[in-house]
Coordinates of C-alpha atoms in Angstrom, one line a residue:
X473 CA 3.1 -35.1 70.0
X474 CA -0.2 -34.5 68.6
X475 CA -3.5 -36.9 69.1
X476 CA -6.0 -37.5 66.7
X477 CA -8.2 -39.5 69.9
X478 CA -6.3 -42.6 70.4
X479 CA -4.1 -41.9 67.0
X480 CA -0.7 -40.9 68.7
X481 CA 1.3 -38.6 65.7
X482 CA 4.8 -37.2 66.1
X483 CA 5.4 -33.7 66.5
X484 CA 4.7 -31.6 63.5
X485 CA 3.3 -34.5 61.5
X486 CA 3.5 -35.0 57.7
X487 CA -0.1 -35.8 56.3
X488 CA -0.2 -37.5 52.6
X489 CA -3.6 -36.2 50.9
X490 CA -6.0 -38.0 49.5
X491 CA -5.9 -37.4 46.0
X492 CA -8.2 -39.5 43.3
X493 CA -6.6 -41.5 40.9
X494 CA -2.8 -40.8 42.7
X495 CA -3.4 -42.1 46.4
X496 CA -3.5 -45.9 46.0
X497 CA -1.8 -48.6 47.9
X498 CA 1.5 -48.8 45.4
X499 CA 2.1 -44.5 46.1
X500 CA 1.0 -44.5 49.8
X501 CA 3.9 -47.3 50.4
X502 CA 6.6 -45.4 48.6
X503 CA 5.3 -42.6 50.5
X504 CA 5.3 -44.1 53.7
X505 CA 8.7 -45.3 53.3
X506 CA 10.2 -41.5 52.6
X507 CA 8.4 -40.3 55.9
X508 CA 4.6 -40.1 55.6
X509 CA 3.3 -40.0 59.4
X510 CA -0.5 -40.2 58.2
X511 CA -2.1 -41.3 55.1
X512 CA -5.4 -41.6 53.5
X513 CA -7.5 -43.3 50.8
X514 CA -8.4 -41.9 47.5
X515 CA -12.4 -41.0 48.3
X516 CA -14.7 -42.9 48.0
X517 CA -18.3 -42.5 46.7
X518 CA -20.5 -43.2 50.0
X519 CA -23.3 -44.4 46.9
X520 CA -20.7 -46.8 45.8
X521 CA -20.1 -48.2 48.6
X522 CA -23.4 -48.9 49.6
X523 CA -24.5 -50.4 45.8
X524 CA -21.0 -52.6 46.2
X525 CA -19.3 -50.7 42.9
X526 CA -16.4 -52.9 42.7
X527 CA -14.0 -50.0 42.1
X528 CA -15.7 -48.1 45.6
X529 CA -14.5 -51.8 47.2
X530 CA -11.5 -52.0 45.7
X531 CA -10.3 -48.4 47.5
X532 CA -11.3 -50.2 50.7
X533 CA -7.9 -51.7 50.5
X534 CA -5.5 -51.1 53.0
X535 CA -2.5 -52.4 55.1
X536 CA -1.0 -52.9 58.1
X537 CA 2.6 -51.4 57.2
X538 CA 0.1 -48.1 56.1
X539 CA -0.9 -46.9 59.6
X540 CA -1.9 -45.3 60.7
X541 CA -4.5 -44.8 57.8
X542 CA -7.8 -43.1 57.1
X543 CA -10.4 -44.2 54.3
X544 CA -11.9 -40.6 52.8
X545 CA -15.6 -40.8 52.0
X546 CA -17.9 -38.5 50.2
X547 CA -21.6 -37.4 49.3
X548 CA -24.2 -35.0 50.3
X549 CA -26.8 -37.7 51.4
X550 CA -26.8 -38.2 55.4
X551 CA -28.4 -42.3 55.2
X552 CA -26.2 -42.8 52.6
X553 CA -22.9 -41.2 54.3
X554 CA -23.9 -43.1 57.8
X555 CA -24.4 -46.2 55.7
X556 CA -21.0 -45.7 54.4
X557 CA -19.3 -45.3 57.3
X558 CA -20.6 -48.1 58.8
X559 CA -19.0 -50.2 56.2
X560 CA -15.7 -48.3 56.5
X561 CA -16.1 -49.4 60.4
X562 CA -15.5 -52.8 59.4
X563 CA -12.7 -52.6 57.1
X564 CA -11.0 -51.2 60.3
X565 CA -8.8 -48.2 59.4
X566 CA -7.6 -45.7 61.8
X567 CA -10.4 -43.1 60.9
X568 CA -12.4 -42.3 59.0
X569 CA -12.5 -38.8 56.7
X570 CA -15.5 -36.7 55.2
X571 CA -13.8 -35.0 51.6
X572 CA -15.9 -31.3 52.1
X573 CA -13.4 -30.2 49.8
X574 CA -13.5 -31.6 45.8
X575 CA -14.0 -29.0 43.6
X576 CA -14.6 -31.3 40.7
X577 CA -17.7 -30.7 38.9
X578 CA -19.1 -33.9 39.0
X579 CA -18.8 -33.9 42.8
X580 CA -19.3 -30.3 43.6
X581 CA -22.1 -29.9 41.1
X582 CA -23.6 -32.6 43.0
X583 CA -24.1 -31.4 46.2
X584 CA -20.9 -33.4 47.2
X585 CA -17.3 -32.6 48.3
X586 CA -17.2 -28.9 48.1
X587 CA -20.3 -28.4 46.9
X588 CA -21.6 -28.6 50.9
X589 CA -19.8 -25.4 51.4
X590 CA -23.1 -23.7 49.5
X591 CA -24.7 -25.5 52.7
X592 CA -23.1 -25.2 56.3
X593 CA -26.3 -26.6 58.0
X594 CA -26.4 -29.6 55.6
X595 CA -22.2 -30.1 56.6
X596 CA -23.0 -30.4 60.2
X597 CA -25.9 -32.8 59.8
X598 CA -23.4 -34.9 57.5
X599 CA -20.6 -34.7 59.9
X600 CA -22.8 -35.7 62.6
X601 CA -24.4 -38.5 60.3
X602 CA -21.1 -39.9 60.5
X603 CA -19.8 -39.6 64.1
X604 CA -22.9 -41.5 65.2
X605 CA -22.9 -44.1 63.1
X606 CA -18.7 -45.3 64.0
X607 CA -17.1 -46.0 66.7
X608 CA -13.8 -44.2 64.3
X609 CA -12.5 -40.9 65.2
X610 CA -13.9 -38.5 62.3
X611 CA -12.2 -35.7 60.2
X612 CA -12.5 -33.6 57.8
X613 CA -10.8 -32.2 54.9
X614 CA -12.7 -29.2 53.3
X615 CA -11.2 -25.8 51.7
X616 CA -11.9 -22.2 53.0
X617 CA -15.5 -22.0 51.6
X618 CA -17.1 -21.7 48.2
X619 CA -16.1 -18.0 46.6
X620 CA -14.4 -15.4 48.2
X621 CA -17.9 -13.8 49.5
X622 CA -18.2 -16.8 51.2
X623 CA -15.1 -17.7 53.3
X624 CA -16.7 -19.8 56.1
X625 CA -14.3 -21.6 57.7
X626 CA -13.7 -20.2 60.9
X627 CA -17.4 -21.1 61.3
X628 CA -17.6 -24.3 60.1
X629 CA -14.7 -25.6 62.2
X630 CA -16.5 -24.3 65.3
X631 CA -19.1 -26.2 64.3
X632 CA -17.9 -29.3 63.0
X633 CA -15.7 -29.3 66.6
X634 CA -18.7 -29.3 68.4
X635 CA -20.2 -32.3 66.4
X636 CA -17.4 -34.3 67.7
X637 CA -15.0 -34.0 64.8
X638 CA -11.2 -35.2 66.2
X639 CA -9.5 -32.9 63.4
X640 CA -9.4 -30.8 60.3
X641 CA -7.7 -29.9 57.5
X642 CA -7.9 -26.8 55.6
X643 CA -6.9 -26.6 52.3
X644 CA -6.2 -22.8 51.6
X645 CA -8.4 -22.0 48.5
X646 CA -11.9 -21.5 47.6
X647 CA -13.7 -24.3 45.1
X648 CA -14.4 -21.2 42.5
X649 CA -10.4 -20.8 42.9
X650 CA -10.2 -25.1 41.9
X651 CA -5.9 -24.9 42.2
X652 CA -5.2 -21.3 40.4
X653 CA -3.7 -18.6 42.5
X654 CA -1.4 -19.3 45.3
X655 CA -3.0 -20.2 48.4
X656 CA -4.0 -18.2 51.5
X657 CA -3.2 -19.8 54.6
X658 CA -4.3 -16.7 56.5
X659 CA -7.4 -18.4 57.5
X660 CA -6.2 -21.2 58.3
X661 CA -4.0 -19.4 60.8
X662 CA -7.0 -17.7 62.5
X663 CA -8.9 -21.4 62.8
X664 CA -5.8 -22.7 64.6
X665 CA -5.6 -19.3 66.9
X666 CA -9.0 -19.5 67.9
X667 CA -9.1 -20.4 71.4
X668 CA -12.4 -22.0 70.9
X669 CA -10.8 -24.8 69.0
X670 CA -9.1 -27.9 70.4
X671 CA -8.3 -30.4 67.7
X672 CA -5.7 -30.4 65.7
X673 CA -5.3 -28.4 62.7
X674 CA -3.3 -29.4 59.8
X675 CA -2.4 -26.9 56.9
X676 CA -2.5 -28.0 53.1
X677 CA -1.6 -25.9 49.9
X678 CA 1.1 -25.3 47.8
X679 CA 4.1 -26.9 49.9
X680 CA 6.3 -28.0 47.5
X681 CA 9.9 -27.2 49.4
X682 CA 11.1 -28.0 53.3
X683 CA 11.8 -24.0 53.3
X684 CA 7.9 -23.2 52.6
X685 CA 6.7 -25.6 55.4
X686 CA 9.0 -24.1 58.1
X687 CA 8.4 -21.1 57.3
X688 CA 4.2 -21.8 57.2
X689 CA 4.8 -24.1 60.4
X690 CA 6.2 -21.0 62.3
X691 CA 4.0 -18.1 60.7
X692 CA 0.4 -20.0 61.2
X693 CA 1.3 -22.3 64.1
X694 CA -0.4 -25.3 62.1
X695 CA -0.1 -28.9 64.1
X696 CA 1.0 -30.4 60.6
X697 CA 0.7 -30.2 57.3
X698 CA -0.9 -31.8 54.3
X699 CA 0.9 -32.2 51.5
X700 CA -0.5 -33.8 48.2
X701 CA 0.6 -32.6 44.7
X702 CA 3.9 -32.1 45.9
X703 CA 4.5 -35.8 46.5
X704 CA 3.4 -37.0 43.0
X705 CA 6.6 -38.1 41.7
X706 CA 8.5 -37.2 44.6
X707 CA 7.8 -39.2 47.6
X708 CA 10.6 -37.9 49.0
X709 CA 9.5 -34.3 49.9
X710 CA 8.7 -35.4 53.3
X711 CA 12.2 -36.9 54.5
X712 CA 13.5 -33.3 52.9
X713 CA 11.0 -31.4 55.1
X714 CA 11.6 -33.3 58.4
X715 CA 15.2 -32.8 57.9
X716 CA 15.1 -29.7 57.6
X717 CA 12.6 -28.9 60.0
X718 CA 14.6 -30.8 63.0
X719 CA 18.4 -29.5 61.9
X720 CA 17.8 -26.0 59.5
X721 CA 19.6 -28.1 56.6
X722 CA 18.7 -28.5 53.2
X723 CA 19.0 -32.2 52.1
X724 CA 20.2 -33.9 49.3
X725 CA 17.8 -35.1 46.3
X726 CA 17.4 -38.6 46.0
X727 CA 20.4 -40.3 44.1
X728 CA 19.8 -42.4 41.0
X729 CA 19.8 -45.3 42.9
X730 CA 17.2 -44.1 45.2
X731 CA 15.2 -42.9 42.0
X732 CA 15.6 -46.3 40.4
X733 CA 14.4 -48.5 43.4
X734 CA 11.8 -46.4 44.7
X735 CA 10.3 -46.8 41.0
X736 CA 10.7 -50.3 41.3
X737 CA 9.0 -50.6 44.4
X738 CA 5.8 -48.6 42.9
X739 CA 6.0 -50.9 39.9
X740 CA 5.9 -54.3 41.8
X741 CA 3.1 -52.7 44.3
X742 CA 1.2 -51.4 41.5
X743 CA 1.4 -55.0 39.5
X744 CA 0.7 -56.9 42.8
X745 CA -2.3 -54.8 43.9
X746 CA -4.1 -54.1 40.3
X747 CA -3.2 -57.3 37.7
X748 CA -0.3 -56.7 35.6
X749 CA -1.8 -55.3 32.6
X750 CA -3.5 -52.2 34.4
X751 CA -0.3 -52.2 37.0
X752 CA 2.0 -51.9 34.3
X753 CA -0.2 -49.1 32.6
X754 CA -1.1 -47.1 35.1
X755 CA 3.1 -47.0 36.3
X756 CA 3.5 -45.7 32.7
X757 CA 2.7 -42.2 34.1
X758 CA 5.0 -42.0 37.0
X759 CA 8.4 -42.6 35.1
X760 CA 8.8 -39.3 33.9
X761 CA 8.6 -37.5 37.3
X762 CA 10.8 -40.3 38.8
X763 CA 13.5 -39.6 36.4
X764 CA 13.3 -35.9 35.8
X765 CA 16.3 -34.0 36.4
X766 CA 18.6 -37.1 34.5
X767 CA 20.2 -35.6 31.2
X768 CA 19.0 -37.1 27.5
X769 CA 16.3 -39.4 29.5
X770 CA 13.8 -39.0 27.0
X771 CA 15.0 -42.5 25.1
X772 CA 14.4 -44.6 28.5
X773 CA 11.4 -42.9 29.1
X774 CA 10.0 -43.5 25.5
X775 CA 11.2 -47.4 26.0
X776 CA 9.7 -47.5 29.4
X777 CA 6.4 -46.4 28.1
X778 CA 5.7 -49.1 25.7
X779 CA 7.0 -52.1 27.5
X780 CA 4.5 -55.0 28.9
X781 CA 5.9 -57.4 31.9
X782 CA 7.1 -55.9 35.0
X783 CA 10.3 -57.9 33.9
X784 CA 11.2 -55.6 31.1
X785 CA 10.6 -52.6 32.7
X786 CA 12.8 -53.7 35.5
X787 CA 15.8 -54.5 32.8
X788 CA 15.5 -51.3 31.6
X789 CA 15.7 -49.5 35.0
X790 CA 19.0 -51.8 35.6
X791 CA 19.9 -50.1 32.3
X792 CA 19.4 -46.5 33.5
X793 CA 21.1 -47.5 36.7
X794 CA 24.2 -48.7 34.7
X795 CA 24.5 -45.3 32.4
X796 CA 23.6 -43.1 35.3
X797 CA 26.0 -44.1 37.6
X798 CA 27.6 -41.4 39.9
X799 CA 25.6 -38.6 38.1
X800 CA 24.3 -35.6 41.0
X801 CA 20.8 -34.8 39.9
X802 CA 20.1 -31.3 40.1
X803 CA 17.6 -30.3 43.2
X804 CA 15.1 -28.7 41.1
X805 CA 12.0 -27.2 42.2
X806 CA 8.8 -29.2 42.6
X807 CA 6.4 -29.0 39.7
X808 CA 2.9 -28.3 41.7
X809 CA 0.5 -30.2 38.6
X810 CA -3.1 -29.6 38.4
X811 CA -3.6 -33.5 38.6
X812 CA -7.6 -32.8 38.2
X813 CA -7.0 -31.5 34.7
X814 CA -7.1 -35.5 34.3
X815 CA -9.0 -37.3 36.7
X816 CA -11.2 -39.5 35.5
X817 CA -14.1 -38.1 37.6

């Protein structure tokens, strides 16, 4: 078992990241249902919050079939971050995150999200900003430091440890790296070997197969892993990886009818939590990856795409159901997107 404080995790536990624009209410429930032990919020400006920006509120949202859950907050102010979290106190989630780790440029050029790793004085006087002022436990996502002259992250887990931090995850690039290259979880191997550190330690970057997160879970002795671009589309990833890591087998992809109810579960979340204009709009992205593998899709897709009640889309879903049936979807390898490319941020 591993303990984040009072938050009791299973062994090895499966973290969903906190990705902008991706990790809403309707993914984090599909997600949650294929095996997600811990969840959090897309981030959250800590100015928004604090000048009540409706869409800053509106990430607030979470519920009780979610935890446990953590909201993620950001900025480089340490009023404005305590301020934040005091309002993330009363929305009541599990925890509360600090994102040390955005390497877009309108949050890293700001002095926020991975920007602070220019600064690791000004980190620790945020992180403790934050402990202070909830009565949450506190983590932290951040990546291994700003360029590769300035790989701090043995460091700065000492010291965000002794701030009073309750765990940390590590994604294993630099912010000058954004997602290119593969990622070097060496590091992140030495901050969970140090015996100077006691909290857990979870692992994120480039898992994208149950073989890969064995294999990482063995060689760097992680507590858990993160896993976020990996489960855009395929919610699924972590039921394949806790199979495999409990028996040594490989299971099988999601059948059609899996595909085909698991889309229509995002869709009625997505039109239940955000109106059904923007619901149905913003589930126009998701079809593709949900139906990949399924031969001469394209025609669906281009029909699902242009449709406008929830009802429609759901008759045409039946329909792909229907032509579909019986087909074995070849298990093909996870498309790792650079989902920044087009965030709105």
């Amino acid at each position: 078992m591993v303990k984040i404080e009072n938050i009791e995790l299973p062994d090895f536990p499966l973290l969903l990241a906190p990705m902008e624009d991706v990790s809403d209410p309707p993914f984090r429930a599909v997600c949650k249902e294929n095996g997600a032990d811990l969840m959090y919020t897309e981030f959250i400006s800590s100015e928004g919050l604090i000048r009540d920006a409706i869409k800053s509120r509106k990430k607030l949202d979470i519920f009780d079939y979610e935890r446990p859950i953590g909201i993620q907050i950001f900025g480089g102010d340490e009023d404005s971050l305590a301020m934040a979290s005091r309002i993330v106190d009363v929305t009541n989630p599990d925890l509360l995150d600090i994102n040390f780790g955005c390497p877009v440029k309108k949050v890293a050029c700001r002095g926020a999200g991975a920007g602070v790793l220019k600064d690791i004085d000004l980190m620790v006087r945020l992180t403790a900003a934050c402990v202070k002022a909830t009565r949450l436990p506190v983590t932290v996502k951040t990546r291994l430091g700003w360029d590769d002259q300035s790989k701090n992250i043995e460091e700065v887990a000492e010291r965000l440890q002794d701030v009073g931090i309750k765990a940390l995850s590590i994604h294993g690039r630099t912010r000058a790296q954004m997602y290119k290259g593969e990622a070097d979880w060496t590091l992140i191997g030495k901050v969970k070997n140090n015996p100077r550190i006691k909290i857990p330690i979870f692992g994120n970057g480039d898992i994208d197969s149950p073989q890969k997160a064995l294999e990482y879970k063995n060689r760097y002795g992680v507590d858990g892993i993160m896993i976020g671009r990996a489960a855009i589309g395929y919610p699924w990833i972590f039921r394949e990886i806790k199979h495999f890591v409990q028996t040594g087998e490989v299971l099988s992809g999601p059948s059609v009818q899996e595909r085909v109810n698991v889309c229509k579960t995002h869709l009625r979340k997505s039109v239940e939590w955000k109106g059904p204009i923007v619901g149905i709009n913003e589930m126009r992205r998701h079809y593709s990856s949900y139906l990949k593998g399924l031969p001469n899709i394209k025609e669906f897709r281009n029909r699902l795409v242009v449709l406008k009640t929830p009802e429609e889309v759901e008759a045409v879903l039946d329909e792909v159901l229907t032509t579909y049936d019986g087909v074995e979807i070849e298990h093909s390898p996870i498309e790792l997107i650079n989902y920044h490319e087009k965030c709105p941020l």
